XYZ file of C-alpha atoms in Angstrom:
660
model
C -33.323 18.156 4.978
C -33.218 18.935 8.717
C -29.832 17.213 9.028
C -28.414 19.303 6.177
C -29.651 22.479 7.865
C -28.046 21.504 11.171
C -24.743 20.809 9.412
C -24.986 24.169 7.655
C -25.776 25.957 10.941
C -22.818 24.276 12.656
C -20.547 25.354 9.795
C -21.785 28.950 10.043
C -21.251 29.048 13.816
C -17.767 27.601 13.398
C -16.833 30.264 10.834
C -18.279 33.055 12.973
C -16.379 31.801 16.019
C -13.145 31.541 14.069
C -13.512 35.182 13.052
C -13.120 36.231 16.684
C -15.327 37.641 19.378
C -17.094 40.963 18.654
C -15.425 42.498 21.742
C -11.906 41.429 20.745
C -9.579 44.450 20.582
C -8.578 45.646 17.145
C -5.761 43.572 15.738
C -2.550 45.157 14.447
C -3.904 44.675 10.912
C -7.232 46.334 11.793
C -5.482 49.264 13.472
C -3.352 49.758 10.379
C -6.329 49.511 8.019
C -8.320 52.080 9.996
C -5.454 54.547 9.963
C -4.627 53.937 6.303
C -8.224 54.791 5.396
C -7.991 58.090 7.267
C -4.585 58.870 5.804
C -6.125 58.344 2.357
C -8.905 60.841 3.180
C -8.824 64.661 2.853
C -7.702 64.873 6.505
C -4.229 63.811 5.414
C -3.801 67.153 3.637
C -3.052 68.604 7.073
C 0.588 68.278 8.042
C -0.508 68.172 11.693
C -2.638 65.014 11.391
C -2.163 62.981 14.584
C -4.034 60.032 16.057
C -4.940 60.437 19.729
C -7.101 57.343 20.108
C -7.706 54.319 17.909
C -9.780 51.499 19.317
C -12.749 49.218 18.926
C -16.050 50.939 18.212
C -17.912 48.767 20.682
C -20.957 47.069 19.127
C -24.343 47.619 20.789
C -24.993 45.289 23.712
C -27.876 43.384 22.015
C -25.618 42.649 19.035
C -22.880 41.296 21.306
C -25.293 39.124 23.258
C -26.697 37.755 19.979
C -23.247 36.455 18.978
C -22.420 33.854 17.617
C -25.895 33.509 16.052
C -24.998 36.692 14.196
C -21.848 38.794 14.106
C -21.902 42.597 14.300
C -19.626 44.491 11.893
C -16.064 45.253 12.993
C -15.668 48.994 13.418
C -13.017 51.362 14.741
C -13.471 54.608 16.620
C -10.718 57.159 16.025
C -10.017 60.539 17.627
C -7.622 62.549 15.472
C -6.354 66.123 15.431
C -5.803 67.979 12.176
C -5.544 71.683 11.472
C -6.238 72.567 15.116
C -9.540 70.656 15.199
C -10.560 67.416 16.919
C -12.224 64.821 14.687
C -14.358 61.859 15.775
C -14.184 59.237 13.053
C -16.066 55.951 12.732
C -14.557 53.384 10.380
C -16.203 50.199 9.102
C -13.523 47.516 8.829
C -15.814 44.754 7.580
C -16.814 46.346 4.259
C -15.710 44.816 1.006
C -12.588 46.433 -0.336
C -10.866 46.783 3.030
C -13.024 49.303 4.880
C -15.000 52.513 4.747
C -15.116 55.793 6.678
C -18.693 55.989 7.964
C -18.529 59.444 9.540
C -16.128 62.266 10.384
C -17.435 64.806 12.890
C -15.581 67.802 14.306
C -15.858 68.037 18.090
C -16.566 71.626 19.210
C -17.116 71.224 22.951
C -14.864 71.902 25.929
C -11.690 69.941 26.497
C -9.127 68.179 24.350
C -8.230 64.526 23.675
C -5.493 62.558 25.406
C -1.903 63.602 24.808
C 0.165 61.493 22.479
C 3.487 60.159 23.684
C 5.243 61.656 20.660
C 4.092 65.221 21.350
C 5.040 64.931 25.019
C 8.543 63.855 24.031
C 8.781 66.742 21.545
C 7.585 69.284 24.136
C 10.125 67.985 26.678
C 12.972 68.785 24.282
C 12.022 72.423 23.674
C 13.580 73.928 26.851
C 17.029 72.766 25.746
C 16.793 75.077 22.727
C 15.478 78.034 24.753
C 18.136 80.536 25.964
C 16.250 81.704 29.104
C 16.069 78.094 30.291
C 19.751 77.534 29.578
C 20.510 80.642 31.663
C 18.338 79.439 34.568
C 20.110 76.096 34.646
C 23.549 77.702 34.422
C 22.742 80.126 37.260
C 21.981 77.135 39.473
C 25.337 75.610 38.599
C 23.803 72.561 36.918
C 25.375 71.164 33.722
C 22.698 71.215 31.008
C 23.632 67.648 30.083
C 22.513 66.504 33.558
C 18.973 67.845 33.110
C 15.923 65.823 32.084
C 12.452 67.288 31.446
C 8.954 65.820 31.405
C 5.378 66.994 30.906
C 2.371 67.805 33.122
C -1.212 68.700 32.200
C -2.258 72.303 32.927
C -5.750 71.651 34.302
C -8.582 74.155 34.000
C -9.159 77.150 36.275
C -12.223 78.960 35.038
C -11.044 79.717 31.515
C -9.219 82.883 32.559
C -5.739 81.455 32.022
C -3.466 83.271 29.612
C -3.470 80.195 27.380
C -7.253 79.634 27.527
C -8.538 78.018 24.340
C -5.101 76.743 23.362
C -3.926 73.180 23.697
C -0.957 73.526 26.035
C 1.146 71.426 28.387
C 3.547 72.250 31.230
C 7.184 71.137 31.139
C 9.229 70.900 34.327
C 12.727 69.560 34.760
C 14.915 67.450 37.031
C 18.571 66.644 37.573
C 19.253 63.093 36.428
C 22.906 62.940 37.472
C 23.928 60.607 40.280
C 20.716 58.591 40.484
C 18.090 56.804 38.424
C 15.493 58.491 40.633
C 15.439 61.834 38.854
C 12.013 62.715 40.351
C 13.861 63.143 43.669
C 15.928 66.038 42.280
C 13.567 68.705 40.874
C 14.763 71.986 39.393
C 12.216 73.852 41.515
C 10.866 77.239 40.446
C 11.183 76.800 36.666
C 7.978 76.261 34.650
C 7.679 76.082 30.869
C 4.333 76.194 29.037
C 4.253 74.718 25.518
C 1.578 75.150 22.848
C 1.267 71.605 21.490
C -0.343 72.514 18.172
C 2.352 75.084 17.381
C 4.991 73.088 19.329
C 6.519 76.254 20.760
C 7.121 77.764 24.197
C 4.439 80.338 24.990
C 5.235 81.054 28.639
C 8.338 80.807 30.807
C 8.753 81.430 34.535
C 11.814 81.235 36.794
C 10.342 82.216 40.142
C 12.691 80.959 42.820
C 16.182 79.512 43.052
C 15.805 76.623 45.500
C 18.548 74.084 46.264
C 18.378 70.883 44.212
C 18.069 67.924 46.631
C 21.170 65.751 46.779
C 21.400 62.447 44.939
C 22.663 60.658 48.046
C 20.091 58.228 49.396
C 17.768 58.445 46.380
C 19.016 55.464 44.352
C 16.626 52.494 44.184
C 18.372 50.127 41.757
C 19.320 46.876 43.500
C 22.707 46.743 41.761
C 23.619 50.148 43.230
C 22.864 49.296 46.861
C 25.658 48.922 49.411
C 25.848 47.022 52.763
C 24.290 46.608 55.198
C 21.571 44.706 53.340
C 18.165 43.653 54.591
C 16.841 40.091 54.733
C 17.037 38.045 51.550
C 13.770 36.196 50.906
C 14.057 32.550 50.006
C 12.787 31.629 46.542
C 9.375 30.034 46.248
C 7.358 28.769 43.304
C 3.859 27.437 42.723
C 3.937 24.014 41.063
C 0.845 22.551 39.383
C 1.760 18.934 38.508
C -1.390 18.416 36.429
C -1.122 21.756 34.636
C -3.078 24.967 34.906
C -6.636 24.955 36.067
C -7.720 27.530 33.481
C -7.753 27.805 29.702
C -7.130 30.740 27.385
C -8.822 30.593 23.975
C -8.069 33.778 22.091
C -9.482 36.422 24.420
C -11.822 34.043 26.251
C -10.656 32.737 29.639
C -12.234 29.861 31.552
C -11.358 28.575 35.009
C -12.272 28.470 38.742
C -15.999 28.373 37.909
C -15.745 31.455 35.654
C -15.658 32.328 31.994
C -14.898 35.844 30.792
C -13.586 37.893 27.901
C -10.367 39.885 28.317
C -9.473 42.694 25.941
C -7.333 45.822 25.924
C -8.093 49.480 25.291
C -5.566 52.250 24.637
C -7.236 54.481 27.222
C -8.591 52.087 29.868
C -6.048 49.274 29.687
C -7.474 45.854 30.600
C -11.208 45.431 29.935
C -13.256 42.571 31.410
C -16.437 41.534 29.596
C -19.146 38.886 29.874
C -17.883 37.597 33.228
C -20.178 34.666 34.015
C -20.081 32.249 36.946
C -20.918 28.540 36.773
C -24.032 27.459 38.609
C -23.363 23.765 39.168
C -26.953 23.064 40.219
C -28.327 24.462 36.977
C -25.378 23.410 34.825
C -25.089 26.846 33.189
C -22.951 29.973 33.315
C -24.857 32.974 34.635
C -23.869 36.497 33.585
C -22.719 38.890 36.330
C -20.573 41.611 34.718
C -21.208 42.627 31.117
C -18.245 45.016 30.910
C -15.846 46.536 33.439
C -12.768 48.746 33.265
C -10.957 51.682 34.818
C -12.819 54.840 33.863
C -10.656 57.591 35.381
C -7.775 58.248 37.765
C -7.839 61.663 39.450
C -4.673 62.688 41.325
C -4.805 66.212 42.811
C -1.814 67.570 44.756
C -2.457 69.820 47.744
C -0.013 72.643 47.022
C -1.617 75.884 45.713
C 1.709 77.563 44.883
C 2.464 78.822 41.366
C 4.619 75.818 40.421
C 2.221 73.214 41.785
C -1.409 74.410 41.755
C -2.117 72.922 38.314
C -1.010 69.415 39.348
C -4.512 67.951 39.425
C -4.105 65.099 36.988
C -6.704 62.955 35.222
C -4.340 60.188 34.273
C -6.715 58.076 32.170
C -8.266 60.930 30.203
C -5.166 63.099 29.809
C -2.395 60.511 29.453
C -4.216 57.190 28.635
C -3.582 54.308 31.026
C -3.548 51.810 28.182
C -0.760 53.595 26.337
C 1.199 53.726 29.595
C 0.776 50.017 30.341
C 4.124 48.489 31.309
C 5.276 44.995 30.296
C 4.850 42.655 33.247
C 7.932 40.823 34.490
C 7.627 37.021 34.688
C 8.205 35.512 38.157
C 8.025 38.916 39.875
C 4.990 40.823 38.587
C 3.255 37.508 37.872
C 3.926 33.983 39.193
C 5.371 31.063 37.261
C 1.936 29.653 36.409
C 0.841 32.845 34.597
C -0.171 33.210 30.964
C 0.846 36.519 29.389
C -1.039 38.476 26.722
C 0.366 41.216 24.494
C -1.483 44.342 23.371
C -1.308 46.400 20.179
C -1.791 50.166 20.138
C -1.512 52.703 17.346
C 1.332 55.205 17.142
C 0.684 58.934 16.794
C 1.129 58.796 13.029
C -0.626 55.454 12.790
C 2.446 53.435 11.950
C 4.081 51.410 13.064
C 1.611 49.809 15.420
C 3.294 49.511 18.802
C 3.180 46.158 20.545
C 3.200 46.068 24.359
C 4.583 42.648 25.323
C 3.196 41.004 28.455
C 0.619 43.774 28.844
C -1.623 41.513 30.948
C -1.213 38.246 32.774
C -3.679 35.609 33.930
C -2.955 33.160 36.734
C -4.463 31.110 39.529
C -3.771 32.466 42.977
C -2.938 29.976 45.715
C -1.999 32.199 48.646
C -2.548 29.714 51.459
C -5.759 31.486 52.468
C -8.843 29.693 53.706
C -12.142 30.148 51.892
C -14.038 28.268 54.591
C -13.289 25.992 57.529
C -15.000 24.410 60.522
C -14.132 21.849 63.168
C -16.556 19.815 65.266
C -15.969 16.063 65.392
C -14.325 16.335 61.996
C -12.473 19.169 60.280
C -13.449 20.516 56.882
C -11.404 23.181 55.086
C -11.768 24.703 51.623
C -8.674 26.566 50.356
C -9.113 29.897 48.617
C -8.332 29.633 44.907
C -9.044 32.392 42.441
C -8.421 33.398 38.849
C -6.544 36.706 38.560
C -6.188 39.129 35.644
C -3.388 41.641 36.277
C -2.023 44.702 34.504
C 0.183 47.638 35.499
C 0.291 51.204 34.220
C 3.212 53.552 34.838
C 2.012 57.166 34.953
C 5.118 59.264 35.457
C 6.405 58.491 38.939
C 3.509 56.239 39.992
C 2.858 52.577 39.132
C -0.704 51.271 39.389
C -1.163 47.496 39.576
C -4.773 46.462 38.989
C -6.101 42.989 39.751
C -9.431 41.497 38.730
C -9.852 38.426 40.913
C -12.572 35.858 40.215
C -13.236 33.503 43.124
C -14.738 30.021 43.143
C -17.374 31.390 45.536
C -18.742 33.635 42.798
C -17.157 36.862 44.074
C -15.303 39.389 41.923
C -12.624 41.238 43.862
C -11.030 44.309 42.294
C -7.772 45.413 43.853
C -5.477 48.384 43.295
C -1.859 48.656 44.449
C -0.155 52.076 44.245
C 3.614 51.995 44.158
C 6.555 53.666 42.435
C 8.357 56.782 43.630
C 7.159 60.072 45.063
C 7.035 63.302 43.120
C 8.704 65.713 45.528
C 9.202 69.435 45.985
C 12.546 71.089 46.684
C 12.690 73.275 49.798
C 15.115 75.239 51.953
C 14.199 73.080 54.957
C 16.609 70.347 56.011
C 15.084 69.501 59.433
C 11.494 69.095 60.611
C 12.025 71.691 63.355
C 12.500 74.348 60.674
C 9.003 73.890 59.237
C 6.634 76.762 59.891
C 3.103 77.322 58.704
C 1.564 75.022 56.130
C 4.322 73.452 54.032
C 1.734 71.436 52.015
C 3.739 68.278 52.625
C 6.044 66.249 54.868
C 9.812 66.637 55.101
C 11.033 63.210 53.968
C 14.722 64.007 53.278
C 17.028 66.995 53.336
C 15.603 69.831 51.200
C 12.839 67.464 50.090
C 9.086 67.702 50.720
C 6.631 64.933 49.878
C 3.539 66.936 48.875
C 0.145 65.807 50.189
C -2.068 64.365 47.465
C -4.982 62.042 46.629
C -5.607 59.090 44.342
C -9.171 58.478 43.123
C -9.441 55.461 40.830
C -12.939 55.135 39.362
C -14.217 51.885 37.846
C -17.133 51.596 35.437
C -18.999 48.314 36.010
C -21.882 47.450 33.709
C -23.445 44.815 35.944
C -26.021 42.537 34.332
C -26.773 40.259 37.274
C -28.582 37.296 35.734
C -29.908 39.580 33.006
C -29.800 43.216 31.860
C -32.552 44.686 34.069
C -31.309 45.266 37.611
C -32.088 47.479 40.612
C -29.910 49.189 43.213
C -30.901 48.416 46.803
C -29.651 50.238 49.904
C -30.067 48.296 53.163
C -29.646 50.462 56.248
C -29.095 49.061 59.710
C -31.486 50.688 62.178
C -31.261 50.248 65.973
C -34.541 49.274 67.598
C -35.639 49.438 71.240
C -36.916 46.038 72.372
C -40.536 46.165 73.505
C -40.397 43.185 75.861
C -38.104 40.556 77.340
C -34.695 40.880 78.978
C -33.113 42.452 75.880
C -33.168 46.243 75.700
C -32.199 46.734 72.040
C -31.343 45.129 68.725
C -30.912 46.245 65.137
C -32.862 45.479 62.008
C -32.563 46.141 58.277
C -34.558 48.651 56.262
C -34.316 48.320 52.496
C -34.756 51.070 49.942
C -34.711 50.573 46.178
C -33.275 53.520 44.265
C -35.795 54.787 41.741
C -33.774 57.476 39.976
C -30.112 58.368 39.513
C -30.182 60.967 42.271
C -31.026 58.098 44.646
C -28.061 56.108 43.340
C -25.146 58.253 44.540
C -23.957 57.048 47.923
C -21.217 57.590 50.473
C -20.087 54.346 52.068
C -21.202 53.967 55.679
C -23.069 51.250 57.544
C -25.396 50.887 54.569
C -25.214 47.587 52.688
C -25.376 48.188 48.941
C -26.634 45.611 46.472
C -27.411 45.244 42.801
C -30.310 42.806 42.447
C -32.341 41.338 39.625
C -35.985 41.776 40.686
C -37.038 39.458 37.868
C -35.056 36.438 39.154
C -35.537 34.693 42.471
C -34.079 31.753 44.315
C -36.159 28.682 45.109
C -37.168 30.201 48.446
C -38.124 33.551 46.926
C -35.157 35.891 47.467
C -34.125 38.290 44.721
C -30.770 37.254 43.265
C -28.039 39.864 43.606
C -24.502 40.970 44.364
C -23.472 43.136 47.287
C -20.627 45.676 47.321
C -17.982 45.082 49.979
C -15.162 47.578 50.548
C -11.579 46.401 51.011
C -10.068 49.768 51.948
C -9.445 52.955 50.032
C -12.759 54.638 50.865
C -11.573 58.254 50.990
C -13.634 60.947 49.280
C -12.460 64.328 48.058
C -12.024 67.061 50.676
C -11.738 69.882 48.141
C -14.348 72.642 48.143
C -17.139 72.229 45.613
C -16.245 75.535 43.932
C -12.564 74.605 43.507
C -11.953 74.124 39.794
C -10.314 70.676 40.038
C -13.248 69.515 42.156
C -15.735 70.813 39.604
C -14.007 68.630 37.014
C -14.042 65.610 39.373
C -17.276 66.305 41.254
C -18.081 62.593 41.302
C -15.253 61.982 43.849
C -17.402 63.341 46.697
C -19.096 59.914 46.829
C -17.705 56.436 46.337
C -20.705 54.880 44.561
C -22.873 56.111 41.706
C -25.518 54.177 39.788
C -26.680 55.450 36.415
C -28.875 54.264 33.592
C -26.933 52.403 30.914
C -25.706 54.604 28.095
C -23.024 53.164 25.828
C -21.609 56.677 25.288
C -21.006 57.237 29.032
C -17.736 55.398 29.650
C -15.401 58.005 31.138
C -16.209 59.450 34.571
C -14.552 62.814 33.806
C -15.773 62.927 30.202
C -14.320 61.824 26.880
C -12.268 65.017 26.437
C -10.602 65.424 29.813
C -7.641 67.704 29.116
C -8.825 71.193 30.186
C -12.364 69.860 30.735
C -14.758 72.092 32.666
C -16.795 69.515 34.614
C -19.954 70.014 32.542
C -19.615 66.531 31.025
C -18.828 64.111 33.829
C -20.475 61.354 35.860
C -22.009 63.653 38.467
C -23.285 66.051 35.792
C -24.998 63.236 33.857
C -26.611 61.826 36.959
C -27.854 65.107 38.411
C -29.050 66.718 35.180
C -30.738 63.713 33.557
C -31.907 61.874 36.687
C -33.059 58.853 34.692
C -35.015 55.925 36.102
C -32.824 53.089 37.386
C -35.309 50.703 39.011
C -35.517 47.409 37.115
C -33.496 48.937 34.289
C -30.170 48.297 32.596
C -27.851 50.109 35.026
C -24.158 50.862 35.491
C -22.318 50.910 38.830
C -19.407 53.328 39.270
C -17.084 52.714 42.214
C -14.196 54.982 43.279
C -11.257 53.704 45.295
C -9.941 56.772 47.166
C -6.695 57.237 49.066
C -5.379 60.329 50.885
C -1.581 60.185 50.867
C 0.402 61.904 53.617
C 4.021 61.012 52.713
C 6.515 59.884 55.344
C 10.193 58.948 55.329
C 9.387 55.283 54.605
C 7.900 56.428 51.283
C 11.315 57.637 50.138
C 13.174 56.921 47.904
C 10.702 54.182 46.932
C 7.090 53.940 48.006
C 5.811 50.614 49.377
C 2.601 49.469 47.731
C -0.565 51.015 49.159
C -3.636 48.919 48.476
C -7.366 49.451 48.233
C -10.283 47.880 46.453
C -13.698 46.313 46.720
C -15.558 43.095 46.104
C -18.762 42.167 44.339
C -20.057 39.289 46.445
C -23.006 37.029 45.505
C -26.018 37.510 47.776
C -28.892 35.063 47.317
C -27.503 34.385 43.860
C -27.079 30.607 44.255
C -29.648 28.141 45.570
C -26.800 26.225 47.207
C -23.508 27.599 48.501
C -20.774 26.791 45.916
C -18.287 26.098 48.727
C -20.169 22.961 49.743
C -19.098 21.126 46.603
C -16.478 23.266 44.878
C -12.819 22.419 45.302
C -9.839 23.854 43.433
C -9.430 22.425 39.949
C -5.750 21.702 40.560
C -3.829 21.462 43.812
C -0.743 23.616 44.166
C 2.385 22.604 46.046
C 5.273 24.626 47.376
C 8.493 22.685 46.640
C 10.601 24.639 49.134
C 8.282 24.044 52.094
C 8.319 21.257 54.696
C 6.368 20.429 57.803
C 8.205 20.801 61.116
C 6.951 18.718 64.055
């Protein structure tokens, strides 16, 4: 009888596993089913029905952690617009008969959902059918066929704007002739405001007739370059004779002492879940990160003029990083040993589902770095080997490459590389000596200003270090005057455990920050934990607190926030970011609710911040600027993993040789 039960249990677990992980992204079939159900509902009577977000309705954490003993239902969360209203719709995809709409609620708060790509394309075409715009272009002597237009969010400035309460977007234009780098040739002074629900122009301004920067020197395509050329790098390739040292099973990835779940979200892009590190002494995987992803990307420009003041973008909430994910190029974006994963996202009308090929890649990094070495009588060296998950989002002129790097030492390093091309402003100036007053930017080419701006990339990290209940500990270094002996001074460490959320917002300084599990200790009695280590990009916002963009991104005044876990709090600037007011963001939650966070299920929010002062080397292409941070084990292991851990597979470089 017992044997029959065990066979039955094994069969059940096998069937549950075959059905997929509860955190797997919605498949193309599930996306289609969710949208078909809504299109079959009364909402479809509206000719304006559009889908702004379709994704997994994430199961509750206890249900996920109980898998595969039991499987939570598959559900979709949909944000749709119909008849000028925003609908939040929950769809059960596991019901018999193909699915069921569980709820449909109209959102009545501040802000609007992410823009769809389709409506941005439609808005960009409107100026070409608008006589005042045609006249402005003709007066500048530009052929209309040479002009290209794109869209920009309008921001929020106290609700006194002429379009307040309407869902609008700004359209500005560029000259695309003579170069692929059309962002380098703005038609400065012309601004078009489009009502997206009515899809019509509601405001038009032609303020100033500035010279269009020349195309010469703006081309970045390799095929268009002319001598003299720079150095040509020799080709190199990583070779793993025994194969890869990691495995991909559906959305589960295992390698370099780690196992984790990798999924994709239309707003966040890559999502890491259940990242657990192998403890060789105990023979088990221990959970570190329950779920992590990009939460928001705030990019404010520092030009208060009429054509630029509104350029204070929230790229994740307004434009959706997932939808803007770019296919990764083999051998250049990712090395030869990479495994690529596609992603499916829903179109604005729900069909067809759009596939993003090579949306993410996974590979082992052998960079020739040393994880540890020492020489006495003998020499011991451990090479640095890590498992990397990479994705790239292209938001207008900027490319953001995001790496999640899992090291054999137990560390998780999160890196951001900003690249692409500058968004520039046309000017009368052609030489730096002509600049007077505050130009709000640097002269980087003739008639071309690179406007000062910031990048604040905020990550949401639901850390469950060895279990769900954690604490946030701040260790401050304090100088002490020596009481006796030849030494005059030393420093010591004073630890403080944050009790409430107001204690959990921190500016990085000499303080060491840790997330610990007070319920788990090492053999010698230390609390197990992970410390936060910065790898650059620690800028905070310099905007005044009463400036409207800063009110919307008030959390950027500090790099670290710790809040009580709430599955609804995923987006640092709020769920509805377009024209948001700042009343529903990370700082507002923390300061108004001030929940207990000691020995609780907590979430760490970390912002990588960069102030960008453009220079000539940033034009016409911008070299990658990097920043990031690391979650490093601190008293997590009883024995240092480096003592016994070696890379699973050795890499060789076939084009290298030793020279004596």
